[in-house]
Short mmCIF file of N, CA and C in Angstrom, two decimals:
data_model
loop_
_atom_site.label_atom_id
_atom_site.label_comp_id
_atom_site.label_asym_id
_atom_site.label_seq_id
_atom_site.Cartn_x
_atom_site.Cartn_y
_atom_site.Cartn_z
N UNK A 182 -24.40 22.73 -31.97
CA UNK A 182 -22.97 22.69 -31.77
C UNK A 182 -22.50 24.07 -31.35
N UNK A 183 -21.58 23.86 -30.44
CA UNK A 183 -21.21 25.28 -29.92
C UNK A 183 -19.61 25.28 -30.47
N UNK A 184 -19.03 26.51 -31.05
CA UNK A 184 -17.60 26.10 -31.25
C UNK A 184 -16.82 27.58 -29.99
N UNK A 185 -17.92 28.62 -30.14
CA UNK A 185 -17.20 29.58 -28.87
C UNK A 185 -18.14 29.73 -28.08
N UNK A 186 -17.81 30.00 -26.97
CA UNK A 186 -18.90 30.87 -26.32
C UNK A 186 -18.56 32.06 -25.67
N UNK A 187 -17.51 32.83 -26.26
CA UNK A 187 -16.91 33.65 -26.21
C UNK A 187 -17.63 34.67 -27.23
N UNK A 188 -18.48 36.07 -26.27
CA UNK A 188 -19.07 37.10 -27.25
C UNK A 188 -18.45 38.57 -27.26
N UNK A 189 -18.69 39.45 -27.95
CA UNK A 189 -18.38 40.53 -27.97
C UNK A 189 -19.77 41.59 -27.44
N UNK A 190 -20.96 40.78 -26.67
CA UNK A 190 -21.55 41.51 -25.91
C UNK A 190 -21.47 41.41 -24.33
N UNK A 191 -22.31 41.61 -23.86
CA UNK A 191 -22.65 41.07 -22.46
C UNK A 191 -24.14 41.28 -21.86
N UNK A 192 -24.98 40.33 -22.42
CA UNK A 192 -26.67 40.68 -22.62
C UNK A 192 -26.71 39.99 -21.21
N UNK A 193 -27.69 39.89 -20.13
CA UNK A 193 -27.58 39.83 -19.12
C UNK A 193 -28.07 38.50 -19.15
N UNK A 194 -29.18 38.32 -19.49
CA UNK A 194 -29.66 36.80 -19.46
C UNK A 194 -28.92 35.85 -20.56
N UNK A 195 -27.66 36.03 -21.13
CA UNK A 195 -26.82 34.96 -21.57
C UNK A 195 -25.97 34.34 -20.54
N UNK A 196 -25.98 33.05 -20.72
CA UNK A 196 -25.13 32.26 -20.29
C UNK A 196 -24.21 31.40 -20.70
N UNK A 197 -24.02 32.39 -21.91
CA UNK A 197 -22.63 31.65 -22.77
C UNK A 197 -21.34 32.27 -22.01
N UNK A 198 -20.34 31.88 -21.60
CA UNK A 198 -19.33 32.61 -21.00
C UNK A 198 -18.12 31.91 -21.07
N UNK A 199 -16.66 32.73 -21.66
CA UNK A 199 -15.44 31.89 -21.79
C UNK A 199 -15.52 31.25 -23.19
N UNK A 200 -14.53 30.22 -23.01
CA UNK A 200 -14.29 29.87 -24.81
C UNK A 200 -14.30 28.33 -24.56
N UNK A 201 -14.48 27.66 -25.56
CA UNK A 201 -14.46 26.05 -26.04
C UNK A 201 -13.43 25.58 -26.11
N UNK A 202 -12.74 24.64 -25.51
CA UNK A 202 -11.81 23.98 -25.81
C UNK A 202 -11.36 23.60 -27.64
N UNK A 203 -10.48 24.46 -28.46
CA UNK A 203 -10.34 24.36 -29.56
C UNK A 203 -9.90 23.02 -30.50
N UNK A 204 -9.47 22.37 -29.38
CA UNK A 204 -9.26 21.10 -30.12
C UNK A 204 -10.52 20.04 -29.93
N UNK A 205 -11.19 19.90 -29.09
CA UNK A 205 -12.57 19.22 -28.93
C UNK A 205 -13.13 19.65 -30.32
N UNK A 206 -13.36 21.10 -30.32
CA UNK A 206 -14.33 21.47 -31.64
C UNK A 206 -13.47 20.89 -32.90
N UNK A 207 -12.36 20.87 -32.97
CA UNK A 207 -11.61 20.64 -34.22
C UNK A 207 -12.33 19.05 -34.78
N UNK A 208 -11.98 18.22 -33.25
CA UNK A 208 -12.30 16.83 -33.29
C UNK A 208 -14.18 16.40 -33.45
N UNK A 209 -14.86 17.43 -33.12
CA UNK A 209 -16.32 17.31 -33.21
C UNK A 209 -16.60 17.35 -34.76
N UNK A 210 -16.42 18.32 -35.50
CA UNK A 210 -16.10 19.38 -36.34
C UNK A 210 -15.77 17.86 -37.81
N UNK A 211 -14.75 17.32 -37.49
CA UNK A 211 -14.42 16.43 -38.02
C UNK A 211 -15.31 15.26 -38.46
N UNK A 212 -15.52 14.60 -36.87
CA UNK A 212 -16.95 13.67 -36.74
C UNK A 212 -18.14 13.94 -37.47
N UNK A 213 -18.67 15.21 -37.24
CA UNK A 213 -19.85 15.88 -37.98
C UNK A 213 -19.64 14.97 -39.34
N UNK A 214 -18.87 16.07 -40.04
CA UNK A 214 -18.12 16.10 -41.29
C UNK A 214 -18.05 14.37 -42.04
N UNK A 215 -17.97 13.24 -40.92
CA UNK A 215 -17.88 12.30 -41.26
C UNK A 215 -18.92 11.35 -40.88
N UNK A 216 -20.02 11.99 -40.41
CA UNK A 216 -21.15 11.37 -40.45
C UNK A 216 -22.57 11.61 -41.25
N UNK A 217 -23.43 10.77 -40.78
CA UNK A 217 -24.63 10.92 -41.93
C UNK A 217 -25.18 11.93 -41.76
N UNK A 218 -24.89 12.96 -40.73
CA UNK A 218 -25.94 14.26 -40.09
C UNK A 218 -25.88 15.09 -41.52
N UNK A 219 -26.99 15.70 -41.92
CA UNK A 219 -26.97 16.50 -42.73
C UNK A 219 -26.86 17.60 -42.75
N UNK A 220 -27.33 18.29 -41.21
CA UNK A 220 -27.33 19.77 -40.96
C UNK A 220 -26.49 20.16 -39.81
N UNK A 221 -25.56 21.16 -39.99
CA UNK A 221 -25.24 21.48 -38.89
C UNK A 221 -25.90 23.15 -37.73
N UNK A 222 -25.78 23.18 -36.93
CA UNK A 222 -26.65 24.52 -36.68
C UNK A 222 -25.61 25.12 -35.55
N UNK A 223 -25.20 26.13 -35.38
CA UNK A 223 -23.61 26.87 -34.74
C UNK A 223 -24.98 27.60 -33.54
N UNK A 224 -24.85 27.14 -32.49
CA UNK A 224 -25.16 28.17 -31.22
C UNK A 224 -24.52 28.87 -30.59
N UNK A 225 -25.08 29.57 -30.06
CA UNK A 225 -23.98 30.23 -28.50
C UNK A 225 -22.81 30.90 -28.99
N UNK A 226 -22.79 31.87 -28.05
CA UNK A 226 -21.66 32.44 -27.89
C UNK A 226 -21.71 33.09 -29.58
N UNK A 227 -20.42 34.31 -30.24
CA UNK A 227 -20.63 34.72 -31.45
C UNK A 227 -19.57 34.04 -32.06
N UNK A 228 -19.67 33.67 -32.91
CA UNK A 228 -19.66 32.19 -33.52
C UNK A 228 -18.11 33.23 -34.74
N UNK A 229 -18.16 34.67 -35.34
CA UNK A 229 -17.54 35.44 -35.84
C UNK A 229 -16.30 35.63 -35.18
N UNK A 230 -16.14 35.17 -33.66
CA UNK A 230 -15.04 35.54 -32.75
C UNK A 230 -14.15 34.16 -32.76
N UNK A 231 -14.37 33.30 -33.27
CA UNK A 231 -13.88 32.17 -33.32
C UNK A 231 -12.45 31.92 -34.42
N UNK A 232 -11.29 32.09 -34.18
CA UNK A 232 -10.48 32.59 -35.46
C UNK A 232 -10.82 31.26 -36.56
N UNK A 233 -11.11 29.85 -36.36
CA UNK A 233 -10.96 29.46 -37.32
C UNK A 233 -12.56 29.16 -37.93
N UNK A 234 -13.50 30.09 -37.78
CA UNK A 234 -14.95 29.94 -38.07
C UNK A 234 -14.57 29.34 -39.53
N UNK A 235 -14.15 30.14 -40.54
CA UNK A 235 -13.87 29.69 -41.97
C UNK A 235 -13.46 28.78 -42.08
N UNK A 236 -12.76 28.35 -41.55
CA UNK A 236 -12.07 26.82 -41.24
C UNK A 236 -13.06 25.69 -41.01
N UNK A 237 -13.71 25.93 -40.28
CA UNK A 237 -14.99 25.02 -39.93
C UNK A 237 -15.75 25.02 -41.07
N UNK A 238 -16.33 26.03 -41.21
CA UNK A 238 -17.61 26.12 -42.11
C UNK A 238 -17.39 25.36 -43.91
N UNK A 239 -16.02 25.92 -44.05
CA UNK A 239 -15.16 25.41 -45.24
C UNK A 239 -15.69 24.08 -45.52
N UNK A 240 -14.70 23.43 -44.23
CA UNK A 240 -14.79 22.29 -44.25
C UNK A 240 -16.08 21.00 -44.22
N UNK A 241 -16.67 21.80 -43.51
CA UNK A 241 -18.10 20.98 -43.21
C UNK A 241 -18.61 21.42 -44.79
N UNK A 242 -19.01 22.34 -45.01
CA UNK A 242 -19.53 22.67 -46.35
C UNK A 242 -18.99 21.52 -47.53
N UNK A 243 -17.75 21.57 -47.48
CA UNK A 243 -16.87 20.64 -48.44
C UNK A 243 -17.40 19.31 -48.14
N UNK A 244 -18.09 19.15 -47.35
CA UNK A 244 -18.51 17.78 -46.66
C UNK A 244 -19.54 17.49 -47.36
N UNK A 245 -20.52 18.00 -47.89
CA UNK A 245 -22.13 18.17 -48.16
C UNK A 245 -22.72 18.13 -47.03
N UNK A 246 -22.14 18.95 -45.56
CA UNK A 246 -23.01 19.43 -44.84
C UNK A 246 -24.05 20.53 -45.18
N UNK A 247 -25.13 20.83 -44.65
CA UNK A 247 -26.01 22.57 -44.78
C UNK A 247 -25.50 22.83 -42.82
N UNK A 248 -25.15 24.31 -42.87
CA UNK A 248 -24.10 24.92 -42.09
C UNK A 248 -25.19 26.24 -41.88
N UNK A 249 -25.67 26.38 -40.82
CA UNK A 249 -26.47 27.57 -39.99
C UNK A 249 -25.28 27.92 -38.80
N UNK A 250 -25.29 29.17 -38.60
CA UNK A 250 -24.89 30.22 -38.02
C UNK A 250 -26.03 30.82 -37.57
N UNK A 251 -25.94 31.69 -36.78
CA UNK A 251 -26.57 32.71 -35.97
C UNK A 251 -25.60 33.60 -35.38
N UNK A 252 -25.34 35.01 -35.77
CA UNK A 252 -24.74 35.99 -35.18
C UNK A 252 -25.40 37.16 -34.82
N UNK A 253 -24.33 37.48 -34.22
CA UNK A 253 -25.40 39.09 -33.40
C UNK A 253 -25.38 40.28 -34.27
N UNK A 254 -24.28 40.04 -35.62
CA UNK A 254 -24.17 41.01 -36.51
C UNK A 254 -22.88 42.53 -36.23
N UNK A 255 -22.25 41.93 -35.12
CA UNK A 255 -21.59 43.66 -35.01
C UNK A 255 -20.46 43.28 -35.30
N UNK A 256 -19.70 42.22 -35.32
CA UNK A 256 -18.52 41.97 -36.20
C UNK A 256 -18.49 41.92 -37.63
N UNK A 257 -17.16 42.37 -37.94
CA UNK A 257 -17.14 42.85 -39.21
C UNK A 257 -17.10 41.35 -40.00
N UNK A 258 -17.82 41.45 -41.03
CA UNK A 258 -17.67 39.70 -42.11
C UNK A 258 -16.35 39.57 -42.35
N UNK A 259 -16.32 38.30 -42.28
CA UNK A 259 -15.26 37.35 -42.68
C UNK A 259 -14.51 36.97 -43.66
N UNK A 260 -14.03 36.87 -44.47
CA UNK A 260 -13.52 36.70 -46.02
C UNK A 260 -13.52 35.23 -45.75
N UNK A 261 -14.11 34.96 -47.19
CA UNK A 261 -14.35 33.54 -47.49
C UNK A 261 -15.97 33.11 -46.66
N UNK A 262 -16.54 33.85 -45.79
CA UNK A 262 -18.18 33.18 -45.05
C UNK A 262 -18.86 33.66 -46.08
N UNK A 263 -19.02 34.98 -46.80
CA UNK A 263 -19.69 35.80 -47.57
C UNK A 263 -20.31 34.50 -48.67
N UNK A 264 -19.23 33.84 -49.25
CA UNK A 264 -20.04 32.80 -50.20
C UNK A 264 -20.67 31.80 -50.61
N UNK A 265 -21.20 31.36 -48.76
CA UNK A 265 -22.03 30.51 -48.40
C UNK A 265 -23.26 31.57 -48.07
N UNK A 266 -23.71 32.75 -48.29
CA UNK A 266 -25.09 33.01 -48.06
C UNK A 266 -26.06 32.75 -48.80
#
């Protein structure tokens, strides 16, 4: 699942570029949340630049989803991500 693909680098061989339509992800996000999938896994783009990352993760978590991220690490943490590690 991609929710940005909007980064704060510019590595040459990425081809994440621009941002996700925020209401698609809201509505994906949801679906997840309400289906049997057990895992979710966040690609692309830095996933920290996304204002409502906590919002997502919250929620899916609240779901009995398991919630993977992958970041590049140079944004500063989030209040409230810290207590899903």
């Amino acid at each position: 699942m991609s929710i940005t693909k909007k980064c704060n680098l510019n590595c040459r061989e990425c081809y994440y570029k621009g941002r996700e339509n925020l209401e698609l992800v809201k509505r994906i996000v949801k679906d997840i949340a309400a289906s049997k999938v057990k895992a979710v896994a966040k690609g692309g783009g830095e996933p920290m630049l996304c204002p409502n990352i906590t919002d997502f993760i919250n929620f899916l978590a609240e779901s009995g989803k398991i919630v993977s991220i992958t970041t590049n690490g140079i944004c500063k943490p989030i209040d409230g991500v810290s207590k899903y590690e």
